[in-house]
PDB file of C-alpha atoms in Angstrom:
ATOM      1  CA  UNK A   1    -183.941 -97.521  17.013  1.00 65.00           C
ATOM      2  CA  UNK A   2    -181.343-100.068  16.580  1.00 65.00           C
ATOM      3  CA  UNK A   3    -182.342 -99.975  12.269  1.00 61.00           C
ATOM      4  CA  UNK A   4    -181.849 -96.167  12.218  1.00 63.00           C
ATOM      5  CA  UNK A   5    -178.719 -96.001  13.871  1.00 67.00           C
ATOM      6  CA  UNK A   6    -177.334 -98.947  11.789  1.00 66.00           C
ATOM      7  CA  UNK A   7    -178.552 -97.186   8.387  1.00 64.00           C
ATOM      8  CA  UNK A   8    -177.518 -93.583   9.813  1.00 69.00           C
ATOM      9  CA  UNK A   9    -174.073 -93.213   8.943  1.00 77.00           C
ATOM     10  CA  UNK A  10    -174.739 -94.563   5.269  1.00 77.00           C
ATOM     11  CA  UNK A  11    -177.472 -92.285   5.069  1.00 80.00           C
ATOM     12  CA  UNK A  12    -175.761 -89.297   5.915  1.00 83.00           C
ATOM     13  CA  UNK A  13    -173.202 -89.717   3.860  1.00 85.00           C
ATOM     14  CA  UNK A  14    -175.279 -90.420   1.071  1.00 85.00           C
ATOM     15  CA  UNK A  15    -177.566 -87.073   1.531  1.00 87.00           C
ATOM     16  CA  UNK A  16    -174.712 -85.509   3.225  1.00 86.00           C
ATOM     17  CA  UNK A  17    -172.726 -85.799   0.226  1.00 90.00           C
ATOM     18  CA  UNK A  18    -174.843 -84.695  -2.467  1.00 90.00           C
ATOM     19  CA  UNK A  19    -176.290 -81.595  -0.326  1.00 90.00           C
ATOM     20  CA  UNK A  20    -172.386 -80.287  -0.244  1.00 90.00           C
ATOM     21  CA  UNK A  21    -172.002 -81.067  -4.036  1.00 91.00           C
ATOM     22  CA  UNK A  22    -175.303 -79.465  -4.317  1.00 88.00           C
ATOM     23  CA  UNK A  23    -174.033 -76.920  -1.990  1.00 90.00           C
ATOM     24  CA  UNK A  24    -170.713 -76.022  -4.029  1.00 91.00           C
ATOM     25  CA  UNK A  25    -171.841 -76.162  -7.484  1.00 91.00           C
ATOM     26  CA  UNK A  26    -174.884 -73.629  -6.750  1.00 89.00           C
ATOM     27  CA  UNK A  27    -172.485 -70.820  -5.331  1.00 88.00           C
ATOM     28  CA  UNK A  28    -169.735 -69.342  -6.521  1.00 89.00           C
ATOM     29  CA  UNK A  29    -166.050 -69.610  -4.446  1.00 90.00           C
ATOM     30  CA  UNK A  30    -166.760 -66.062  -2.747  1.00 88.00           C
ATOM     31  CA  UNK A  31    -170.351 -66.759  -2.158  1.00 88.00           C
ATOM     32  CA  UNK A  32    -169.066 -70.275  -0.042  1.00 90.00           C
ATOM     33  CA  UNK A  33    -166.594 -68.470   2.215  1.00 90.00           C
ATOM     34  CA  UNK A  34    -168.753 -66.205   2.964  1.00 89.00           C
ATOM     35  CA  UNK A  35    -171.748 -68.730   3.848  1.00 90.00           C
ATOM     36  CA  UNK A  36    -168.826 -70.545   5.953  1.00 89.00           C
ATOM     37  CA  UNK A  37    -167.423 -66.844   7.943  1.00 90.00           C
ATOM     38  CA  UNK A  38    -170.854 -65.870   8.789  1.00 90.00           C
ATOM     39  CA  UNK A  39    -171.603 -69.270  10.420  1.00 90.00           C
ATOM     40  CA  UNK A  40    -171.215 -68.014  13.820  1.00 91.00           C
ATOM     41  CA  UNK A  41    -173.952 -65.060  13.474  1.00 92.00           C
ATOM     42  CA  UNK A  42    -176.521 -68.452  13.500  1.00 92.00           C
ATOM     43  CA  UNK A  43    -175.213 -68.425  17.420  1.00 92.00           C
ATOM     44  CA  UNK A  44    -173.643 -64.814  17.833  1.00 91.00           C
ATOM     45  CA  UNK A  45    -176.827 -62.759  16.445  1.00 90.00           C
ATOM     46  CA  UNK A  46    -176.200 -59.771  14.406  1.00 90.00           C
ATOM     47  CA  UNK A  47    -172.478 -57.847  14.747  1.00 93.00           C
ATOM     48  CA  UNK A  48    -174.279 -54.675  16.078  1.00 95.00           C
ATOM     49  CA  UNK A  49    -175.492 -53.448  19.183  1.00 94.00           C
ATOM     50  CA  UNK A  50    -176.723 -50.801  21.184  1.00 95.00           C
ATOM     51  CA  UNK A  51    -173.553 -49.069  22.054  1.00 95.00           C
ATOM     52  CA  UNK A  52    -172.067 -49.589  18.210  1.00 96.00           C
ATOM     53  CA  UNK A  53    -175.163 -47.391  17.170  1.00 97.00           C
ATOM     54  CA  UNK A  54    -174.302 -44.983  20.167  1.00 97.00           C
ATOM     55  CA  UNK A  55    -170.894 -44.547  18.703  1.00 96.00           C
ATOM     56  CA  UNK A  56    -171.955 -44.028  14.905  1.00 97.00           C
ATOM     57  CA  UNK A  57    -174.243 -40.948  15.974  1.00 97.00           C
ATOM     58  CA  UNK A  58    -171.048 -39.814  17.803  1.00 97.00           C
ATOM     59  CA  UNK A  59    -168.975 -40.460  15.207  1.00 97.00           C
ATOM     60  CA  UNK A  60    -171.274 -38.791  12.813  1.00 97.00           C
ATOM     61  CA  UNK A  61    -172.008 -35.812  15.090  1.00 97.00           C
ATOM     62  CA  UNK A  62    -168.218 -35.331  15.507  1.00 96.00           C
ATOM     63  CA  UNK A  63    -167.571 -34.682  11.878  1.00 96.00           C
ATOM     64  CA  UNK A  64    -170.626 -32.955  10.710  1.00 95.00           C
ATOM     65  CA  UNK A  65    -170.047 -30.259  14.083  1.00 95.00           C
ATOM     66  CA  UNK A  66    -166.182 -29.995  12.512  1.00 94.00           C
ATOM     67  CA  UNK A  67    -167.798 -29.511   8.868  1.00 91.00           C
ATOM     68  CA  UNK A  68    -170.330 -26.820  10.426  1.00 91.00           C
ATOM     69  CA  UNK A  69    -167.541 -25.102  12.294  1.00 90.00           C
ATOM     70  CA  UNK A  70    -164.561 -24.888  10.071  1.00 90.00           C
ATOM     71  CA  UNK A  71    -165.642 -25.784   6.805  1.00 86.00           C
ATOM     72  CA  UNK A  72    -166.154 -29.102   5.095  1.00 85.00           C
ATOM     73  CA  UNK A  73    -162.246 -28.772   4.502  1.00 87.00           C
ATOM     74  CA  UNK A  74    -161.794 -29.357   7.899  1.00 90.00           C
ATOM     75  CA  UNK A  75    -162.910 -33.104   7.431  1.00 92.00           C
ATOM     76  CA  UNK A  76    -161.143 -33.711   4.289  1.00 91.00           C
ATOM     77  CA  UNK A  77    -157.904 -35.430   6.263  1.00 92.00           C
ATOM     78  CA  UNK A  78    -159.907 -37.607   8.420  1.00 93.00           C
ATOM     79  CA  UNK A  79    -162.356 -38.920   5.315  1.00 93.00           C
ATOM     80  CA  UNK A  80    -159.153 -39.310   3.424  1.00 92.00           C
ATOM     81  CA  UNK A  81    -156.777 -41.045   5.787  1.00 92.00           C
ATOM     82  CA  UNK A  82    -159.736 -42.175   8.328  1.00 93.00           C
ATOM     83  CA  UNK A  83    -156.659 -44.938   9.404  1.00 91.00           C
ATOM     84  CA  UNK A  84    -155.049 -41.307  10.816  1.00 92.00           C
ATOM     85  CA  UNK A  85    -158.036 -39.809  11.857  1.00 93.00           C
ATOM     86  CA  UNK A  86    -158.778 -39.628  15.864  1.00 93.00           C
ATOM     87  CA  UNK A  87    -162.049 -38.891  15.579  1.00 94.00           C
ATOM     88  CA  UNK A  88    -162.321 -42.771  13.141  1.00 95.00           C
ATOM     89  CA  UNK A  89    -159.927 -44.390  15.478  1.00 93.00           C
ATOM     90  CA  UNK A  90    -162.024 -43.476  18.961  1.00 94.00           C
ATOM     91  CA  UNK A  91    -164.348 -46.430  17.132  1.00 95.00           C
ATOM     92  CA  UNK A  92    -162.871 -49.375  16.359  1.00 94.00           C
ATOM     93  CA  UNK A  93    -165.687 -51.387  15.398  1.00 95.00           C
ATOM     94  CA  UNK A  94    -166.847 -48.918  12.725  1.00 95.00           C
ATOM     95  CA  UNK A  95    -163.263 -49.015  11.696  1.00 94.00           C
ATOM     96  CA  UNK A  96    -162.975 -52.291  10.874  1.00 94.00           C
ATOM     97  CA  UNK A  97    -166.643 -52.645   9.438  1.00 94.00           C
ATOM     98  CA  UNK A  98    -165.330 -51.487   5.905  1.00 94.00           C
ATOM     99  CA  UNK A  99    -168.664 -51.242   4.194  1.00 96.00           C
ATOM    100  CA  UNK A 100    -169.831 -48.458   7.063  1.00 96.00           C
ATOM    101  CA  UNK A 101    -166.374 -46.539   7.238  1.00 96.00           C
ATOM    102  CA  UNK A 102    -166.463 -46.244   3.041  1.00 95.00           C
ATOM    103  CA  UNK A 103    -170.008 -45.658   3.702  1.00 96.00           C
ATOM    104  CA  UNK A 104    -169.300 -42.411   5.546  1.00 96.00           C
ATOM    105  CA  UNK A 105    -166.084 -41.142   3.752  1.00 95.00           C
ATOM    106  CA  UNK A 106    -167.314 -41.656   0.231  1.00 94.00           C
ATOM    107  CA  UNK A 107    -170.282 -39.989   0.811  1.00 93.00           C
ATOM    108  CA  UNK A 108    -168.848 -36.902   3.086  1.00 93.00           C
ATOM    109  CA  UNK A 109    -166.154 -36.594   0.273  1.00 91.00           C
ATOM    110  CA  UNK A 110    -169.264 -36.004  -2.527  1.00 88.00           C
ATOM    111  CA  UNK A 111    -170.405 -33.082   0.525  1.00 83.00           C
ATOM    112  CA  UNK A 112    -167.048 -31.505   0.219  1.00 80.00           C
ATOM    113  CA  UNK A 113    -166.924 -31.870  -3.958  1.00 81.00           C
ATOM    114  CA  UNK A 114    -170.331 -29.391  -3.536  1.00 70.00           C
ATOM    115  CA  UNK A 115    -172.282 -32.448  -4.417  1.00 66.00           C
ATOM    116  CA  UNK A 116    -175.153 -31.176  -2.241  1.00 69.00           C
ATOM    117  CA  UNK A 117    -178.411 -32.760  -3.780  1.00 81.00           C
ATOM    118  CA  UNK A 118    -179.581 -34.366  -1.176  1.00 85.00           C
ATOM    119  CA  UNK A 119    -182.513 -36.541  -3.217  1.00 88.00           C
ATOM    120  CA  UNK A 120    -179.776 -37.596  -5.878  1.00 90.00           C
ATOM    121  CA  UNK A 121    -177.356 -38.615  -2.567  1.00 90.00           C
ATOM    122  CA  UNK A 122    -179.741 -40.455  -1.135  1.00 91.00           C
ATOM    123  CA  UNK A 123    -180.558 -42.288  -4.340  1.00 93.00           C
ATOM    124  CA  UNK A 124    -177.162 -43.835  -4.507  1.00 93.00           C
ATOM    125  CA  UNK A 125    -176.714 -43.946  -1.207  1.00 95.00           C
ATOM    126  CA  UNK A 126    -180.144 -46.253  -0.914  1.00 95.00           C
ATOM    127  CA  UNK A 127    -178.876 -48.148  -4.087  1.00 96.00           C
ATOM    128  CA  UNK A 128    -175.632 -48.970  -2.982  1.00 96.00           C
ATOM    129  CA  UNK A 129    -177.447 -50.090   0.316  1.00 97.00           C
ATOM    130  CA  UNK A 130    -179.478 -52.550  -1.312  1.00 96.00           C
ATOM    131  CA  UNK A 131    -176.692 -53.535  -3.097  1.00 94.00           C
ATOM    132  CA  UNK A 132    -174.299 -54.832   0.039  1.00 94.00           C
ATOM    133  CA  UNK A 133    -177.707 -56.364   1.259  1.00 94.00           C
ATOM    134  CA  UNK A 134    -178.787 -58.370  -1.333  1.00 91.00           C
ATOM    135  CA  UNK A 135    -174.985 -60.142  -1.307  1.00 88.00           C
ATOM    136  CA  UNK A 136    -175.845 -60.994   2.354  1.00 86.00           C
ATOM    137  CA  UNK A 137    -179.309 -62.826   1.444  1.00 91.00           C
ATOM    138  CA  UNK A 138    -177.402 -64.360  -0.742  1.00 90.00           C
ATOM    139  CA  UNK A 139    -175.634 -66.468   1.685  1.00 91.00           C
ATOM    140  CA  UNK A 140    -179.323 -67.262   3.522  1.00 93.00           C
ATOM    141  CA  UNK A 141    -180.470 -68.068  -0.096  1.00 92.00           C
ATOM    142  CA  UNK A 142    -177.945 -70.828  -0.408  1.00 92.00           C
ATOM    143  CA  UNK A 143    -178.579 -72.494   2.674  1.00 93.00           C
ATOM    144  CA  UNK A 144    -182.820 -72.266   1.855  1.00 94.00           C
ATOM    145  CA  UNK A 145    -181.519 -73.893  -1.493  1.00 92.00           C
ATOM    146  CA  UNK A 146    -179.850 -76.502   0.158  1.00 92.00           C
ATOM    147  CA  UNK A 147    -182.739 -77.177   2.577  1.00 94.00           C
ATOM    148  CA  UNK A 148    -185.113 -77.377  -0.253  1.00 94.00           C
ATOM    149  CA  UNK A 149    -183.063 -80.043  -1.510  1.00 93.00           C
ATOM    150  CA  UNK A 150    -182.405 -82.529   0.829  1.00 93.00           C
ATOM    151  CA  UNK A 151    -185.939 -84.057   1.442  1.00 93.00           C
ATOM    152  CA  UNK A 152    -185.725 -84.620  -2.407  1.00 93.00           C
ATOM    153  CA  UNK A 153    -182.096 -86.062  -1.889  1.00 91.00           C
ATOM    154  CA  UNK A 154    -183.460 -88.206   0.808  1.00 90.00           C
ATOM    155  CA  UNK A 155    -185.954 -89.980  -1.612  1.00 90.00           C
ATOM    156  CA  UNK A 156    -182.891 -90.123  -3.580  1.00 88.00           C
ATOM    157  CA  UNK A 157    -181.165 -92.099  -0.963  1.00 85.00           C
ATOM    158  CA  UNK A 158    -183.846 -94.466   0.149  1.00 85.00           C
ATOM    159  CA  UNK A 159    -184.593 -95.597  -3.446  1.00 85.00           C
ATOM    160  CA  UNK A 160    -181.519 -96.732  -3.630  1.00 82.00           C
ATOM    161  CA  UNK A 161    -181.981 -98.253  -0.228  1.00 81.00           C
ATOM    162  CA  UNK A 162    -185.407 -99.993  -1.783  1.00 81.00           C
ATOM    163  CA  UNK A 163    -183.536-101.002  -5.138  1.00 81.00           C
ATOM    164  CA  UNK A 164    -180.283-102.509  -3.045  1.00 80.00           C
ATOM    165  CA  UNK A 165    -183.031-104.509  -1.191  1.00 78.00           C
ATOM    166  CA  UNK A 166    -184.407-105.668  -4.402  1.00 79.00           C
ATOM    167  CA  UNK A 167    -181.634-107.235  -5.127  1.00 77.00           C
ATOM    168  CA  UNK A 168    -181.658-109.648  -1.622  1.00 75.00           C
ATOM    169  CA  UNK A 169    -185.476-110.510  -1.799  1.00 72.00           C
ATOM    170  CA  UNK A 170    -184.377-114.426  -1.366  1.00 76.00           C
ATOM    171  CA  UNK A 171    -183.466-113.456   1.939  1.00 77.00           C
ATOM    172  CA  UNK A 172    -186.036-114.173   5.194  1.00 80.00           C
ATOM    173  CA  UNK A 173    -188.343-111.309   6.340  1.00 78.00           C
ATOM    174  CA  UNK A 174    -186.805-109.932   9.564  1.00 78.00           C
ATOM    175  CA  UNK A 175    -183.686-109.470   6.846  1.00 76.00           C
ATOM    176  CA  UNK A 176    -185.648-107.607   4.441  1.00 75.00           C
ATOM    177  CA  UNK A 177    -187.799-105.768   7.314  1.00 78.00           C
ATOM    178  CA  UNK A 178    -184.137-104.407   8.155  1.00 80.00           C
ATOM    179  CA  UNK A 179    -183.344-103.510   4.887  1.00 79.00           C
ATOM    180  CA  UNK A 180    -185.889-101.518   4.209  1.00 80.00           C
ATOM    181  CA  UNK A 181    -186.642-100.130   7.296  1.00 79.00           C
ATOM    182  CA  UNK A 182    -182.639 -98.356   6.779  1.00 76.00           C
ATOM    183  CA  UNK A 183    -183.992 -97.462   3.199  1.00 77.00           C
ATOM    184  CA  UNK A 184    -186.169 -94.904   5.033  1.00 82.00           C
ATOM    185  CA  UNK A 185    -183.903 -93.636   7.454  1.00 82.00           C
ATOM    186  CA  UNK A 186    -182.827 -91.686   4.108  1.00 82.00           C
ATOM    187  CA  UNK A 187    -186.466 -90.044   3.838  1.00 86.00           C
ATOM    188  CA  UNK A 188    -186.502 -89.065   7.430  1.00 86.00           C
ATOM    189  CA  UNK A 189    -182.972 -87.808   7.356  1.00 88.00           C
ATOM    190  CA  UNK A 190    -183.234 -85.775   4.587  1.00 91.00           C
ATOM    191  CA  UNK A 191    -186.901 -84.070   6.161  1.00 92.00           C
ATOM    192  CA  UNK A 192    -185.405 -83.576   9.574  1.00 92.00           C
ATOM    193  CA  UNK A 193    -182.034 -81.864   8.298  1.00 93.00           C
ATOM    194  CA  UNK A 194    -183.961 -79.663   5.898  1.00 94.00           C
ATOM    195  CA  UNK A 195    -186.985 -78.366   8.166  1.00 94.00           C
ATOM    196  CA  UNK A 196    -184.673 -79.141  11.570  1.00 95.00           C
ATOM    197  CA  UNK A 197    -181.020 -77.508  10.492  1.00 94.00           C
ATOM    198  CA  UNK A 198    -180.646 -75.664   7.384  1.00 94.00           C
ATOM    199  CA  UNK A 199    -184.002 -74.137   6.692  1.00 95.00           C
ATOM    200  CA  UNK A 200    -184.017 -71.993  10.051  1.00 96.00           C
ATOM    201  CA  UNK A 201    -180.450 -71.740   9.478  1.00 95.00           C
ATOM    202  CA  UNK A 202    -181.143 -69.873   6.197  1.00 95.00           C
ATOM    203  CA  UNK A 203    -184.132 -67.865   8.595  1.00 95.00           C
ATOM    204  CA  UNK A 204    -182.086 -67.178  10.868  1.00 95.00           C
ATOM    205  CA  UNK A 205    -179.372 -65.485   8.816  1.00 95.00           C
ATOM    206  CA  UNK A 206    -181.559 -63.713   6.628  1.00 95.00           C
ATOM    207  CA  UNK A 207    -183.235 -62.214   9.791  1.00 95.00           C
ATOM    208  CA  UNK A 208    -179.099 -61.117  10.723  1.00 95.00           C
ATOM    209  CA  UNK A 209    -178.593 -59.591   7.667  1.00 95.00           C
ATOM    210  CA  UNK A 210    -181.978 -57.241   7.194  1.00 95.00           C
ATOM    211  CA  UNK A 211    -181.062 -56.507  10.821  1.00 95.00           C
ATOM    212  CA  UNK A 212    -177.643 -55.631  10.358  1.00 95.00           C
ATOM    213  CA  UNK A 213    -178.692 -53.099   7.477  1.00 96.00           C
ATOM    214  CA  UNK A 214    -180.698 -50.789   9.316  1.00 96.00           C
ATOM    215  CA  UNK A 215    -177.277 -50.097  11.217  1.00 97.00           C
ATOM    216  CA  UNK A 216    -176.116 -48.446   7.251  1.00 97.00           C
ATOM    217  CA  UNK A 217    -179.537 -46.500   6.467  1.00 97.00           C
ATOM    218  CA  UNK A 218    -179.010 -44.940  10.183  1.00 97.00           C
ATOM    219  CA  UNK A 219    -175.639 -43.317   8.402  1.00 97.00           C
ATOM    220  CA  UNK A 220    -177.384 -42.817   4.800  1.00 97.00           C
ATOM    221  CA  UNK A 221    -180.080 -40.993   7.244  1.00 97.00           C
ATOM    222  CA  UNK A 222    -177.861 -38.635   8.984  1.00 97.00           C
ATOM    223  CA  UNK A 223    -176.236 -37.580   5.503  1.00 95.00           C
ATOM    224  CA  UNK A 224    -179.277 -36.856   4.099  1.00 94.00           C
ATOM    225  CA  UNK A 225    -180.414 -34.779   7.026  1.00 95.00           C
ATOM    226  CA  UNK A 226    -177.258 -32.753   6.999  1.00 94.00           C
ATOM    227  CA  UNK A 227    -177.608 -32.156   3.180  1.00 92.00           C
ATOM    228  CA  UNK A 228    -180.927 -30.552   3.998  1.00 92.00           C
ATOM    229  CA  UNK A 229    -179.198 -28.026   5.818  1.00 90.00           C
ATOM    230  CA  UNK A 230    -180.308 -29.557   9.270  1.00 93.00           C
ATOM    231  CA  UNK A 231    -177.725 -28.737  12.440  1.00 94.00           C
ATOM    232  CA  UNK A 232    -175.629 -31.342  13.668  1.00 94.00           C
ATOM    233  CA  UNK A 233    -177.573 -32.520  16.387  1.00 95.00           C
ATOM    234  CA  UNK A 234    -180.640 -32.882  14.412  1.00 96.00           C
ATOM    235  CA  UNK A 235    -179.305 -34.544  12.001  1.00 96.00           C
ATOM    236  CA  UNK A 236    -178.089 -37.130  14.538  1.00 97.00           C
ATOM    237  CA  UNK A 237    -181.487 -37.165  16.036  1.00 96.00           C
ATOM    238  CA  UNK A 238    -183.162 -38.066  12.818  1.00 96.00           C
ATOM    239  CA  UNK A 239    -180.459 -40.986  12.724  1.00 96.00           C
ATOM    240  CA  UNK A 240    -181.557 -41.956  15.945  1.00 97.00           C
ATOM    241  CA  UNK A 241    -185.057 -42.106  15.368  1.00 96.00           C
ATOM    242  CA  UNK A 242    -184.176 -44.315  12.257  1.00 95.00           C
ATOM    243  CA  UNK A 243    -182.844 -46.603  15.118  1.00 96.00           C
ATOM    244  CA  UNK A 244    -184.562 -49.965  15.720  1.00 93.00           C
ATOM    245  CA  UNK A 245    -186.145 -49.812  19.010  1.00 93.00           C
ATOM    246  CA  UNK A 246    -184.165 -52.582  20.529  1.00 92.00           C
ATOM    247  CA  UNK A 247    -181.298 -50.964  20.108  1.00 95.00           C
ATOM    248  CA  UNK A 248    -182.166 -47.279  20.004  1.00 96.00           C
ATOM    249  CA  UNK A 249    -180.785 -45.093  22.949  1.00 95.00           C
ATOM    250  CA  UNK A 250    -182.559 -42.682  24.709  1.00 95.00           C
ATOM    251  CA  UNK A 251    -182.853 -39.203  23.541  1.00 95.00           C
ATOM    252  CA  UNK A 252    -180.928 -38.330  26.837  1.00 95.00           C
ATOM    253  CA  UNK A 253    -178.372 -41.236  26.359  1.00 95.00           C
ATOM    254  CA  UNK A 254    -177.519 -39.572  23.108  1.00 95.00           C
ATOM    255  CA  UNK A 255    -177.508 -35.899  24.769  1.00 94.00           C
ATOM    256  CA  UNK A 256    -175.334 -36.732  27.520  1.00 94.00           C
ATOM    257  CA  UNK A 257    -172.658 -38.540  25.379  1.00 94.00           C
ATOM    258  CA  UNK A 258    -172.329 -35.873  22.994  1.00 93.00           C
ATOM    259  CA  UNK A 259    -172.228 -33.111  25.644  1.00 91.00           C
ATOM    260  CA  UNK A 260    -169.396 -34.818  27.405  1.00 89.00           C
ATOM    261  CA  UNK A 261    -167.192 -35.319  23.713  1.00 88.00           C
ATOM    262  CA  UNK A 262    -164.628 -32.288  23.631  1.00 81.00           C
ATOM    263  CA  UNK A 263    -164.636 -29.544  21.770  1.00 75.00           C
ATOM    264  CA  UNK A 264    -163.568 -29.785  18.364  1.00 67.00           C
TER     265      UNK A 264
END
């Protein structure tokens, strides 16, 4: 114990080192700080939760009753100005998610422009989906690249270990049997940080991110349902069924929150 602790520090700044270079020239400057703000979801878990999905069938049912009952004109000033709207601003969280609150104006803006296909909605809709995802795996991507890396960089970093001790074979074996013994550290340093750390790391967020997805096809969903000429609350349901079940409410849930909203 007392040879890995000795070689440790040297070791991890060796591997350390080159698995941040590594780390910075593989991803662009937007593609690090946004590996470094969704550290936390490694601990937190993914942003949404049962009640966040309660609210956006609210939300959605809200504006696609007030489309139903006074026209899609009616919505026009709270899809425009949704920083205005009461109906946006009774849910913060969706608020200040900007991908979902675009999600839902851009989309209920094409309804009001008479762009009523709802296969060629759901096309982009699906598209632009995918899109947002795919910059999310990115971030998991990066870390998996980094954890491929280091038990490579390790080898790296206890050759050089092996070639520095090379270099002292005059001196007596319990000096060598030191020497390289902290060569290896390197080896085991770089296995145990890239099978121990950042591979589930890079698991772990990727599972975040297809998880936090399904929260946007439960909007694209609803849409689609109300382009098909479905009533609000069916449309909703349809959203709800789309609704992981770890975090889908029950059918009554849903019922009793939208019976007690007021009338719009």
């Amino acid at each position: 114990m007392e040879i890995v602790l000795h070689a440790l520090p040297h070791e991890m700044a060796t591997i350390g080192g080159a698995a941040v270079g590594t780390f910075l020239i593989s991803n662009s400057a937007h593609g690090i700080k946004h590996a470094l703000k969704d550290m936390p979801k490694v601990i937190k878990g993914a942003k949404f939760k049962k009640a966040d999905y309660m609210d956006i069938l609210t939300l959605m049912f809200q504006l696609l009753k007030l489309a139903k009952n006074k026209g899609t004109v009616a919505i026009e000033p709270h899809i425009e100005k949704p920083s205005e709207s009461p109906i946006f601003q009774a849910y913060p969280k969706i608020t200040h998610d900007h991908f979902a609150q675009d999600l839902i104006c851009d989309y209920l803006r094409m309804v009001s422009m008479s762009q009523d296909d709802p296969h060629q909605v759901e096309d982009i809709m699906e598209r632009e989906i995918k899109a947002f995802h795919g910059e999310g795996l990115h971030v998991s991507h990066a870390f998996q690249g980094m954890a491929d890396a280091l038990p490579a960089l390790g080898i790296v970093a206890a050759v050089l270990g092996v070639v520095k001790t090379m270099g002292s074979l005059n001196e007596p074996p319990p000096v060598l049997g030191k020497m390289i013994g902290g060569a290896l550290v390197g080896t085991f340093l770089g296995v145990l940080l890239a099978y121990g750390i950042f591979g589930p790391i890079a698991t772990r967020l990727q599972g975040i991110y297809d998880d936090e997805i399904k929260f946007y096809h439960v909007i694209r969903v609803i849409i689609t349902a109300h382009l098909h000429g479905q009533a609000p609350q069916i449309s909703v349901e349809t959203g709800r069924k789309a609704i992981s079940h770890e975090y889908m409410p029950s059918f009554a849930e849903v019922e009793e929150k939208l019976n007690a909203l007021p009338p719009v």
